[in-house]
Coordinates of C-alpha atoms in Angstrom, one line a residue:
L1 CA 0.1 0.2 0.1
S2 CA 3.1 2.2 0.4
S3 CA 4.4 1.8 -2.5
G4 CA 1.8 2.1 -4.4
R5 CA 1.3 5.7 -2.9
A6 CA 4.5 6.6 -3.7
Q7 CA 4.2 5.7 -7.2
R8 CA 1.0 7.5 -7.5
A9 CA 2.4 10.3 -5.9
E10 CA 5.8 10.4 -7.8
A11 CA 3.4 10.3 -10.8
E12 CA 1.2 12.7 -9.6
A13 CA 4.4 15.4 -9.0
Q14 CA 6.1 14.5 -12.5
Q15 CA 2.7 15.7 -14.0
S16 CA 2.5 18.6 -12.1
R17 CA 6.6 19.4 -13.5
A18 CA 5.3 18.6 -16.6
M19 CA 2.2 21.5 -16.9
A20 CA 4.4 24.1 -14.6
E21 CA 7.2 23.7 -17.2
Q22 CA 4.7 23.8 -20.2
A23 CA 2.3 26.7 -18.2
R24 CA 6.6 28.8 -18.0
G25 CA 7.3 27.8 -21.4
Q26 CA 4.1 29.2 -22.8
A27 CA 4.9 32.3 -20.1
E28 CA 8.2 32.8 -21.9
H29 CA 6.8 32.7 -25.2
L30 CA 4.6 35.7 -24.0
V31 CA 7.5 37.3 -22.4
A32 CA 9.5 36.8 -25.8
Y33 CA 6.4 38.5 -27.9
L34 CA 5.7 41.6 -25.4
S35 CA 9.7 42.1 -24.7
D36 CA 10.4 42.3 -29.2
D37 CA 7.1 42.8 -31.3
F38 CA 4.8 44.2 -28.9
A39 CA 7.7 47.0 -27.8
R40 CA 8.3 47.5 -31.5
E41 CA 4.5 48.1 -31.5
L42 CA 4.5 49.9 -28.9
E43 CA 7.9 52.2 -29.7
S44 CA 5.9 52.7 -33.2
F45 CA 2.9 54.1 -32.2
G46 CA 2.7 54.2 -28.1
R47 CA 3.9 57.4 -25.7
L48 CA 7.6 56.7 -24.5
D49 CA 6.7 56.7 -20.7
V50 CA 4.4 53.9 -21.7
L51 CA 7.2 51.7 -23.3
A52 CA 9.2 52.5 -20.5
E53 CA 6.9 51.6 -17.5
F54 CA 5.7 49.2 -19.7
S55 CA 9.9 47.9 -20.4
Q56 CA 10.8 48.3 -16.8
R57 CA 7.6 45.5 -15.8
Q58 CA 9.4 43.1 -17.8
I59 CA 13.0 43.8 -16.3
D60 CA 11.1 43.4 -12.5
Y61 CA 9.3 39.9 -13.9
F62 CA 13.1 38.6 -14.7
H63 CA 14.8 40.5 -11.3
A64 CA 11.8 38.7 -9.5
L65 CA 12.7 35.3 -11.2
P66 CA 14.9 32.7 -9.5
P67 CA 18.4 32.0 -10.7
V68 CA 17.5 28.3 -11.6
L69 CA 14.5 29.8 -13.8
R70 CA 17.2 31.7 -16.0
G71 CA 17.7 29.8 -19.0
P72 CA 18.5 31.3 -22.8
E73 CA 15.5 32.9 -23.1
S74 CA 14.9 34.6 -20.2
L75 CA 18.2 36.1 -20.5
R76 CA 17.7 37.1 -24.0
N77 CA 14.0 38.4 -22.9
A78 CA 15.6 40.4 -20.4
A79 CA 18.0 41.9 -22.3
L80 CA 15.4 42.7 -24.9
A81 CA 13.5 44.6 -22.3
L82 CA 16.3 46.3 -21.1
V83 CA 17.0 47.1 -24.7
Y84 CA 14.1 49.4 -25.1
H85 CA 13.4 50.7 -22.0
A86 CA 17.2 52.1 -22.3
S87 CA 16.4 53.5 -26.1
A88 CA 12.6 55.6 -24.3
L89 CA 15.3 56.3 -22.0
R90 CA 17.7 57.8 -24.0
T91 CA 14.8 59.9 -25.9
L92 CA 13.5 61.3 -22.8
G93 CA 16.6 62.4 -21.9
N94 CA 17.6 60.3 -18.6
L95 CA 20.9 58.9 -20.1
K96 CA 21.7 57.8 -17.1
G97 CA 19.4 55.1 -16.4
A98 CA 19.8 54.3 -20.4
S99 CA 23.5 53.9 -20.2
A100 CA 22.5 51.1 -16.5
N101 CA 19.9 49.5 -18.6
I102 CA 22.2 49.1 -21.8
D103 CA 25.5 48.0 -19.7
E104 CA 23.1 45.6 -18.1
A105 CA 21.5 44.4 -21.4
M106 CA 24.8 43.6 -22.8
R107 CA 26.3 42.0 -19.5
L108 CA 23.3 39.3 -20.4
L109 CA 24.1 39.1 -23.6
D110 CA 28.0 38.1 -23.3
K111 CA 26.8 35.5 -20.8
L112 CA 24.9 34.0 -23.6
R113 CA 27.3 34.0 -26.0
G114 CA 29.8 33.1 -23.7
G115 CA 28.1 29.8 -22.9
G116 CA 27.9 28.9 -26.5
D117 CA 25.0 30.5 -27.7
H118 CA 25.5 32.0 -31.3
S119 CA 21.9 31.5 -32.2
E120 CA 20.2 34.0 -34.8
A121 CA 17.9 35.7 -31.9
T122 CA 20.8 36.0 -29.5
T123 CA 22.9 37.8 -32.3
I124 CA 19.9 40.1 -33.2
A125 CA 19.0 41.4 -29.5
L126 CA 23.5 41.4 -29.3
G127 CA 23.2 43.8 -32.8
R128 CA 20.2 45.6 -31.2
A129 CA 21.6 46.0 -28.5
V130 CA 25.4 47.5 -29.8
F131 CA 23.1 50.0 -32.2
V132 CA 20.8 51.4 -29.0
K133 CA 24.8 52.0 -27.0
G134 CA 25.6 54.2 -29.8
R135 CA 23.4 56.4 -29.7
I136 CA 23.7 56.7 -25.9
L137 CA 26.9 57.4 -27.0
N138 CA 25.8 59.9 -29.2
S139 CA 23.5 62.1 -26.8
E140 CA 26.8 61.9 -24.2
E141 CA 29.0 63.2 -27.1
E142 CA 31.2 60.1 -26.5
P143 CA 34.3 59.5 -29.1
A144 CA 33.0 55.5 -29.5
Q145 CA 29.8 56.4 -31.2
L146 CA 30.8 56.0 -34.5
P147 CA 32.9 52.3 -34.0
V148 CA 30.2 51.3 -31.8
A149 CA 27.8 52.0 -34.9
Q150 CA 29.9 50.1 -37.5
Q151 CA 29.8 47.0 -34.5
A152 CA 26.3 47.1 -34.8
V153 CA 26.6 46.4 -38.2
D154 CA 29.5 44.5 -38.5
I155 CA 28.0 42.1 -36.0
L156 CA 24.4 42.1 -37.7
R157 CA 26.2 41.7 -41.5
P158 CA 26.5 38.0 -41.4
I159 CA 22.5 36.4 -40.4
A160 CA 21.3 39.1 -42.5
T161 CA 22.7 39.1 -45.9
R162 CA 23.3 35.5 -45.8
A163 CA 21.1 33.5 -48.0
N164 CA 17.3 33.2 -47.1
A165 CA 18.0 35.1 -43.9
S166 CA 15.3 36.4 -41.5
I167 CA 13.0 39.7 -41.9
A168 CA 13.9 40.0 -38.5
A169 CA 17.9 39.8 -38.7
Q170 CA 17.5 42.0 -42.4
R171 CA 15.1 44.8 -40.2
T172 CA 17.4 44.7 -37.5
Y173 CA 19.8 45.4 -39.8
V174 CA 18.3 48.7 -41.8
Q175 CA 17.9 50.6 -38.6
A176 CA 21.8 49.3 -37.6
L177 CA 22.5 50.6 -41.6
T178 CA 20.3 53.9 -41.2
R179 CA 22.0 54.7 -38.2
L180 CA 25.4 54.2 -39.2
G181 CA 24.9 56.6 -42.0
F182 CA 23.9 59.3 -39.8
E183 CA 27.0 58.9 -38.0
Q184 CA 29.1 59.2 -40.6
D185 CA 27.5 62.5 -41.5
N186 CA 27.6 63.5 -38.4
A187 CA 31.2 63.4 -38.8
G188 CA 31.5 66.1 -41.2
R189 CA 34.1 65.0 -43.8
N190 CA 33.4 64.6 -47.4
E191 CA 34.9 61.1 -47.2
E192 CA 32.5 60.4 -44.4
Y193 CA 29.4 62.0 -46.5
E194 CA 30.7 59.3 -49.1
A195 CA 30.4 56.6 -46.8
G196 CA 27.1 57.7 -45.4
V197 CA 25.6 57.5 -48.7
R198 CA 26.5 54.7 -49.2
S199 CA 25.1 53.5 -45.9
E200 CA 21.4 54.6 -45.8
Q201 CA 21.4 53.3 -50.1
E202 CA 22.2 49.7 -48.6
A203 CA 19.8 50.3 -46.0
Q204 CA 17.3 51.1 -48.7
R205 CA 17.4 48.8 -51.3
I206 CA 17.5 46.0 -48.5
A207 CA 14.6 47.6 -47.1
T208 CA 12.7 47.9 -50.9
A209 CA 13.5 43.7 -51.1
L210 CA 11.6 43.6 -47.8
G211 CA 8.0 45.2 -49.3
A212 CA 8.8 48.9 -48.5
R213 CA 8.0 50.3 -52.2
D214 CA 4.5 48.4 -52.8
L215 CA 3.6 48.8 -48.7
S216 CA 3.2 45.4 -48.3
N217 CA 5.5 45.6 -45.0
L218 CA 4.4 49.2 -43.7
D219 CA 7.9 48.9 -41.1
M220 CA 9.9 48.6 -44.0
A221 CA 8.4 51.2 -45.8
A222 CA 9.1 53.5 -42.3
E223 CA 12.7 52.5 -42.6
Y224 CA 12.9 53.1 -46.0
A225 CA 11.7 56.5 -45.7
E226 CA 13.5 56.9 -42.5
A227 CA 17.0 56.0 -44.7
G228 CA 15.8 58.6 -47.1
A229 CA 15.7 61.1 -44.7
W230 CA 19.6 61.0 -43.8
L231 CA 20.5 60.3 -47.1
T232 CA 18.8 63.3 -48.8
Q233 CA 20.8 65.3 -46.2
G234 CA 24.1 63.4 -47.2
L235 CA 23.7 63.8 -51.3
A236 CA 22.9 67.4 -50.6
S237 CA 26.3 67.8 -48.5
L238 CA 27.8 66.6 -51.5
G239 CA 26.5 69.1 -53.4
R240 CA 24.5 66.2 -55.1
N241 CA 21.1 68.3 -55.1
D242 CA 19.1 67.0 -58.1
E243 CA 19.5 63.7 -56.6
A244 CA 19.6 65.2 -53.1
R245 CA 15.5 66.4 -54.1
R246 CA 14.9 63.5 -56.0
V247 CA 15.4 61.1 -52.7
G248 CA 13.2 63.5 -50.3
E249 CA 10.7 63.9 -52.7
D250 CA 10.1 59.9 -53.4
S251 CA 11.3 59.2 -49.3
D252 CA 8.6 62.1 -48.2
A253 CA 5.9 60.3 -50.5
L254 CA 6.1 57.2 -49.4
A255 CA 6.1 58.5 -45.4
D256 CA 2.7 59.6 -46.7
R257 CA 1.3 56.9 -47.4
V258 CA 2.6 54.6 -44.7
L259 CA 0.2 57.7 -42.5
E260 CA -2.1 57.4 -44.4
R261 CA -2.3 53.5 -43.5
R262 CA -1.5 54.3 -39.9
P263 CA -1.9 57.9 -38.6
G264 CA 0.3 58.4 -36.0
Y265 CA 3.9 56.1 -36.6
R266 CA 6.0 57.8 -35.5
L267 CA 8.8 56.4 -37.0
A268 CA 7.0 57.6 -40.2
L269 CA 6.7 61.3 -38.7
H270 CA 10.3 61.4 -37.9
A271 CA 11.3 60.2 -41.6
E272 CA 8.9 63.4 -42.4
Q273 CA 10.6 65.6 -40.1
V274 CA 13.9 65.5 -41.2
I275 CA 13.8 64.7 -44.8
D276 CA 11.6 68.5 -44.8
S277 CA 15.1 70.0 -43.0
G278 CA 17.2 68.2 -45.7
L279 CA 14.5 69.3 -48.5
A280 CA 15.1 72.9 -47.0
A281 CA 18.9 72.5 -47.8
V282 CA 18.3 71.9 -50.9
A283 CA 16.3 74.6 -51.9
V284 CA 18.7 77.2 -50.1
N285 CA 21.6 75.2 -52.3
D286 CA 19.0 75.7 -55.4
L287 CA 19.2 79.8 -54.1
D288 CA 15.6 79.8 -53.5
P289 CA 15.6 80.5 -49.8
L290 CA 11.9 81.4 -50.1
E291 CA 11.1 77.5 -51.0
A292 CA 13.1 76.8 -48.1
V293 CA 10.9 78.1 -46.0
R294 CA 8.1 76.0 -46.9
F295 CA 9.8 73.5 -46.5
G296 CA 10.9 74.0 -43.2
E297 CA 7.4 75.2 -41.8
R298 CA 6.5 71.9 -42.9
A299 CA 9.1 70.0 -40.6
E300 CA 8.6 72.6 -37.8
Q301 CA 4.2 70.8 -38.4
V302 CA 5.5 67.8 -38.3
S303 CA 7.6 68.6 -35.0
L304 CA 5.4 69.7 -33.0
T305 CA 3.0 66.8 -34.0
L306 CA 5.5 64.3 -33.0
L307 CA 5.7 67.0 -29.5
K308 CA 1.8 66.0 -28.8
L309 CA 2.5 62.6 -29.3
D310 CA 5.7 62.8 -27.0
P311 CA 6.1 65.8 -25.5
G312 CA 8.9 64.8 -23.5
N313 CA 10.8 63.6 -26.3
V314 CA 14.6 65.2 -26.7
V315 CA 15.0 64.2 -30.5
S316 CA 11.8 65.7 -31.5
I317 CA 12.5 69.0 -29.3
N318 CA 16.1 68.9 -31.5
N319 CA 14.8 68.6 -34.3
L320 CA 12.1 71.3 -33.7
G321 CA 15.0 73.7 -33.6
A322 CA 16.4 72.2 -36.5
A323 CA 13.6 72.9 -38.1
H324 CA 13.7 76.5 -36.8
G325 CA 16.9 76.8 -37.4
S326 CA 16.1 76.3 -41.4
I327 CA 13.2 78.4 -40.9
S328 CA 15.8 81.2 -39.9
N329 CA 18.5 80.6 -42.6
A330 CA 16.0 80.4 -45.6
L331 CA 14.6 83.2 -44.1
W332 CA 17.9 85.5 -43.8
Q333 CA 19.0 84.4 -47.7
A334 CA 15.7 85.9 -48.9
G335 CA 16.3 89.3 -47.0
R336 CA 14.1 89.2 -44.2
L337 CA 16.9 89.2 -41.7
R338 CA 14.3 90.8 -38.7
Q339 CA 11.8 88.1 -39.3
A340 CA 14.9 85.6 -39.9
N341 CA 16.6 86.6 -36.2
A342 CA 13.0 86.0 -34.5
V343 CA 12.8 82.1 -35.6
T344 CA 16.6 82.0 -34.7
L345 CA 15.8 82.5 -30.6
Q346 CA 13.5 79.9 -30.8
A347 CA 15.5 77.7 -32.5
V348 CA 17.9 79.0 -29.5
D349 CA 15.2 78.0 -26.8
D350 CA 14.2 74.6 -29.0
F351 CA 17.6 73.7 -28.1
G352 CA 18.1 74.8 -24.6
R353 CA 14.8 72.4 -23.9
A354 CA 16.6 69.5 -25.6
T355 CA 19.6 69.6 -23.1
V356 CA 17.9 67.3 -21.0
G357 CA 19.2 64.9 -23.5
G358 CA 22.9 65.5 -22.7
A359 CA 26.3 66.9 -23.5
T360 CA 25.8 67.4 -27.8
F361 CA 22.6 69.6 -27.3
F362 CA 24.6 71.7 -24.7
M363 CA 27.2 72.8 -27.8
T364 CA 24.2 72.8 -30.3
R365 CA 22.2 75.2 -28.7
A366 CA 25.9 77.1 -27.8
F367 CA 26.8 77.3 -31.5
N368 CA 22.9 78.1 -32.0
M369 CA 23.0 81.1 -29.7
A370 CA 26.2 82.6 -31.2
G371 CA 24.7 82.3 -34.8
A372 CA 21.8 84.2 -33.3
A373 CA 24.0 87.0 -31.2
F374 CA 26.0 87.5 -34.5
A375 CA 23.0 87.7 -36.7
D376 CA 21.4 90.3 -34.1
A377 CA 24.9 92.6 -34.7
Q378 CA 24.9 92.0 -38.2
S379 CA 21.7 93.6 -38.3
G380 CA 23.0 96.7 -36.0
D381 CA 20.5 95.4 -32.8
S382 CA 23.6 94.8 -30.2
V383 CA 21.9 95.1 -27.6
A384 CA 19.9 91.8 -28.7
A385 CA 23.3 90.1 -29.2
E386 CA 24.2 90.5 -25.7
A387 CA 20.9 89.9 -24.1
V388 CA 20.9 86.1 -26.8
L389 CA 24.2 85.8 -25.3
A390 CA 23.7 86.7 -21.1
T391 CA 21.7 83.2 -21.5
G392 CA 24.6 80.8 -22.1
A393 CA 25.8 81.3 -18.9
P394 CA 23.0 79.0 -16.7
Y395 CA 23.8 76.2 -19.4
L396 CA 27.2 76.4 -19.2
A397 CA 27.2 76.2 -15.3
K398 CA 25.2 72.6 -15.9
L399 CA 27.5 71.2 -18.7
R400 CA 30.1 72.2 -16.6
R401 CA 28.7 70.3 -13.4
I402 CA 27.4 67.1 -15.6
A403 CA 30.3 66.4 -17.8
P404 CA 33.1 63.6 -17.2
P405 CA 35.9 64.9 -16.3
G406 CA 38.3 65.9 -19.7
S407 CA 35.1 66.4 -21.7
N408 CA 35.5 68.8 -23.8
A409 CA 31.6 69.8 -24.1
P410 CA 32.0 72.7 -21.2
I411 CA 35.4 74.2 -23.5
I412 CA 33.0 73.8 -26.8
A413 CA 30.8 75.5 -25.4
E414 CA 32.3 78.1 -23.5
L415 CA 34.7 79.3 -27.0
A416 CA 31.2 79.6 -29.1
G417 CA 30.1 81.5 -26.4
K418 CA 33.3 83.9 -26.6
L419 CA 33.4 83.6 -30.4
G420 CA 29.8 85.3 -30.2
T421 CA 30.9 88.1 -28.6
T422 CA 33.7 88.7 -30.7
A423 CA 30.8 89.9 -33.4
V424 CA 29.3 91.9 -31.2
L425 CA 32.5 93.9 -30.7
Y426 CA 33.3 93.4 -34.2
Y427 CA 30.1 95.3 -35.6
R428 CA 30.5 97.6 -33.0
G429 CA 34.1 98.7 -34.8
D430 CA 36.0 97.6 -31.3
L431 CA 38.7 96.4 -34.0
A432 CA 41.8 95.7 -31.2
A433 CA 39.3 94.7 -28.8
V434 CA 38.5 91.8 -31.9
R435 CA 42.2 90.7 -32.9
T436 CA 42.6 90.4 -29.2
Q437 CA 40.2 87.8 -27.9
Q438 CA 40.0 86.5 -31.4
T439 CA 44.0 85.7 -31.2
D440 CA 43.1 83.7 -27.9
N441 CA 40.1 81.8 -29.2
L442 CA 41.8 80.7 -32.2
R443 CA 44.4 79.7 -29.9
Q444 CA 42.0 77.8 -28.0
L445 CA 40.6 75.7 -30.7
E446 CA 44.0 74.7 -32.3
A447 CA 44.9 73.6 -29.0
L448 CA 41.7 71.2 -28.7
V449 CA 41.8 67.5 -29.3
P450 CA 38.5 66.3 -30.7
H451 CA 37.4 63.1 -29.4
S452 CA 34.5 62.5 -32.1
G453 CA 33.2 63.5 -35.2
F454 CA 30.7 66.0 -33.9
E455 CA 33.6 67.5 -31.7
T456 CA 35.8 67.3 -34.8
A457 CA 33.0 69.3 -36.9
Q458 CA 32.5 72.1 -34.5
R459 CA 36.3 72.6 -33.7
H460 CA 37.0 73.2 -37.5
G461 CA 33.4 75.6 -37.6
G462 CA 34.8 77.3 -35.1
L463 CA 38.5 78.0 -36.0
Y464 CA 36.9 79.3 -39.6
Y465 CA 34.5 81.4 -37.7
A466 CA 37.4 82.9 -35.5
S467 CA 40.0 83.2 -38.8
V468 CA 37.3 84.9 -41.0
V469 CA 36.6 87.6 -38.1
L470 CA 39.8 88.0 -37.3
G471 CA 41.0 88.1 -40.8
W472 CA 38.5 90.6 -41.8
T473 CA 39.9 92.8 -38.7
Q474 CA 43.4 92.3 -40.0
Y475 CA 42.8 93.3 -42.9
R476 CA 40.5 96.7 -41.7
L477 CA 43.7 97.5 -39.4
G478 CA 46.3 97.7 -42.4
D479 CA 47.8 94.4 -40.9
F480 CA 47.3 92.3 -44.7
A481 CA 50.4 90.1 -43.7
A482 CA 48.8 88.7 -40.6
A483 CA 45.1 89.3 -42.3
E484 CA 46.7 86.9 -45.7
R485 CA 47.9 84.0 -42.9
T486 CA 44.7 83.9 -41.1
L487 CA 42.7 84.0 -44.2
R488 CA 44.3 80.8 -45.6
L489 CA 43.5 79.3 -42.0
A490 CA 40.0 80.1 -42.7
S491 CA 39.6 78.8 -45.8
A492 CA 41.7 75.2 -45.5
E493 CA 39.0 75.3 -41.9
R494 CA 36.4 75.8 -44.4
S495 CA 37.1 73.0 -46.8
A496 CA 37.4 70.6 -44.4
M497 CA 33.9 71.4 -43.4
G498 CA 32.9 70.0 -46.7
D499 CA 33.4 72.1 -50.0
K500 CA 30.5 70.4 -52.8
A501 CA 27.7 72.0 -52.1
V502 CA 26.8 75.4 -52.8
P503 CA 26.7 76.8 -49.9
D504 CA 30.6 75.5 -49.2
R505 CA 31.6 76.9 -52.0
R506 CA 29.7 80.6 -51.4
D507 CA 31.2 80.4 -48.2
L508 CA 34.9 79.4 -49.7
G509 CA 34.4 82.2 -52.0
A510 CA 34.0 85.0 -49.7
V511 CA 37.1 84.1 -47.7
S512 CA 38.8 84.2 -51.2
T513 CA 37.2 88.1 -51.8
W514 CA 39.2 88.8 -48.6
L515 CA 42.1 86.8 -49.5
A516 CA 42.2 88.3 -52.9
M517 CA 41.6 92.1 -51.7
T518 CA 44.3 91.1 -48.6
L519 CA 47.1 90.0 -51.8
A520 CA 46.1 93.3 -54.0
R521 CA 46.9 95.3 -50.6
E522 CA 50.4 93.9 -50.4
G523 CA 50.9 94.5 -54.0
R524 CA 50.7 90.7 -55.4
T525 CA 48.0 91.6 -57.7
A526 CA 48.7 89.1 -59.9
E527 CA 48.4 86.3 -57.5
A528 CA 45.1 88.5 -56.0
A529 CA 43.5 88.3 -60.1
R530 CA 44.2 84.2 -60.3
I531 CA 42.1 83.8 -56.6
I532 CA 39.4 85.8 -57.8
A533 CA 38.6 85.2 -61.5
P534 CA 36.6 81.6 -60.2
V535 CA 34.2 83.3 -57.5
V536 CA 33.6 86.5 -59.4
G537 CA 33.2 83.3 -62.5
F538 CA 31.0 81.0 -59.8
Q539 CA 29.0 84.2 -58.6
R540 CA 27.8 84.7 -61.9
Q541 CA 26.6 81.9 -62.5
L542 CA 24.6 81.8 -59.4
A543 CA 23.3 85.1 -60.4
A544 CA 22.0 83.7 -63.7
R545 CA 19.8 81.5 -61.5
N546 CA 19.0 83.2 -58.6
R547 CA 15.6 83.0 -57.3
S548 CA 14.5 84.5 -53.8
D549 CA 18.3 84.7 -52.5
R550 CA 18.5 88.5 -51.6
W551 CA 22.5 88.3 -50.5
Q552 CA 23.8 86.7 -53.5
P553 CA 24.2 89.9 -55.1
V554 CA 26.1 91.4 -52.4
E555 CA 28.6 88.3 -52.8
L556 CA 29.3 89.6 -56.2
A557 CA 29.5 92.8 -55.6
A558 CA 32.5 92.2 -52.8
A559 CA 33.8 89.6 -55.2
L560 CA 34.0 92.6 -58.5
Y561 CA 35.2 95.0 -55.9
A562 CA 38.6 91.9 -55.1
Q563 CA 38.7 91.9 -58.6
A564 CA 39.0 95.6 -59.3
L565 CA 42.1 95.7 -57.0
A566 CA 43.8 93.4 -59.0
D567 CA 43.3 94.8 -62.0
Q568 CA 43.4 98.4 -61.4
A569 CA 45.5 99.3 -64.6
H570 CA 42.5 97.8 -66.9
G571 CA 39.6 97.5 -66.1
A572 CA 38.6 98.6 -62.4
A573 CA 35.9 100.9 -63.3
P574 CA 33.7 99.2 -65.3
L575 CA 34.0 96.5 -62.5
L576 CA 33.1 98.5 -59.3
R577 CA 30.2 100.5 -61.0
E578 CA 28.7 97.0 -61.6
A579 CA 29.6 96.3 -58.4
Q580 CA 27.8 100.2 -57.1
T581 CA 24.8 99.0 -59.2
L582 CA 24.3 95.6 -57.3
L583 CA 25.0 97.0 -53.8
G584 CA 22.4 99.6 -55.0
G585 CA 19.6 97.5 -55.8
V586 CA 19.9 95.2 -52.6
A587 CA 16.7 94.0 -50.5
P588 CA 15.9 97.0 -47.9
E589 CA 16.8 94.8 -44.5
V590 CA 19.8 93.2 -46.7
A591 CA 21.4 97.0 -47.5
A592 CA 20.6 98.2 -43.6
A593 CA 23.1 95.4 -42.7
R594 CA 26.8 96.4 -41.6
D595 CA 28.5 94.4 -43.9
V596 CA 26.3 95.8 -46.7
Q597 CA 27.4 99.1 -45.0
L598 CA 30.9 98.5 -45.3
W599 CA 31.1 97.2 -48.3
R600 CA 29.1 100.1 -50.0
A601 CA 31.2 103.0 -48.2
W602 CA 34.4 100.9 -49.9
V603 CA 32.9 100.7 -53.3
R604 CA 31.8 104.4 -53.1
Q605 CA 35.1 105.7 -52.1
A606 CA 36.6 103.2 -54.8
V607 CA 34.5 105.3 -58.0
R608 CA 35.1 108.5 -56.7
N609 CA 39.1 107.8 -56.1
P610 CA 39.9 105.0 -58.5

């Protein structure tokens, strides 16, 4: 009897264990669905704070699970929940929490891989984790952001490019490629722009094969549009304007079709946000800033829609600032300076709200603040320029508190403010103070060792701006030998930022104009003539296709003045008369700008005293 009871009890226990194991397996499958498929849906349509709370509950479930029950699937599901939670926290500006989550996810996945788990599911989870790690590093302005983005692509490529690769592997690979392209564009160099274009084109190719173009896979259609957004900007940076416009319009139209079927799809909205800013840049390249205003305003409206869905989304706040920056730049080029300056202040405010997202946003705000001060001072409103510069102090103080030891971010942000201050001094006419302060700014920038592609781009931009203003100052003070050295530095730094697009070539042409004037004053007229001739030729080409750019005539007039200085013995008089006519016909607000008043005075004096 006792033996029989024991046998029945053992059988019941085995049945109970089997039922429990079956229930646990079903629970694991449910958790796997919640950790990946459902989380992706929530990431696409739900509020980020809801996603963060949802993924936190999954993390809590894993932490409460006894170690004996933490099998490979449990570890992988926990890692995915941590990855989604990290992504949500990063976008909401909680970088500390995001970093802690992604580090734990990486430890879990490394444990699986160390135990011999090289399955596709674990590889995809690892690729996704590294991808999110790179995004966090970007916000923190860490030097490894580009290599980590490349690492995510390298992890996923073997499983995503093999025959019969799964949709999950290819989808994650497309996301990683798109991010890599963004980081390559962010490096701010021609060779990286080219690499970024290739990355985005590969992402679009794979998305098309997965059903993006015919909308049989709406997720891939949104990913295609997202890759197209960054591809548009990369092509515009390389001066491939027609191609950039085609890609942007195509991707924008596809995103519209996705939103018709799935209103509120966050990735499609984000793609349109970036695309419209990119198309605004294309329109500026085409010397049609009024058209650029239209695209900028579209980007602004999409940004506001995204912020209604997620008010705390740091990326959307930053991109609203970018949209306002596009509008401001276009309005300035269209000759509507006061309106442009007002929108610039909106952009500075947007970037200020985005600073909760990390050091990158502090530096972005600082340079936009300096740009706002420059525009105000150029417009003759030094009070407004000083007021906007005064807003930088609390941000700089906060950045110094949160930046890790050895970070360049506080140095770059402080230098940006100093560059804005020298603009106020320059347009007030305090040239001696500008020479002293700008020389010191240049010294500090040259000593700066950048830690990332973004910092490299900021350093080039700072050096370019500082050397341009210093070169102007030295020329006006009659120190032509120093001005020549400084302006050659300005040209080199501007070339390092990119020299393919129309705005790049216009900036370089403006530097060459001052350099030619300097050489002419030094008596090296033949060299000055060689430098200025292609600038005049380029500006005449722009004039022939100018649509609504009110500053291009000023640039041509300045180049003609420089050409007249280099050729006083032969054809100076007609060049000066043409320059005077051009400057006499500029838009009223442009005519009132300090630089334009200086050019008009110089040309008028040269006409009177050839």
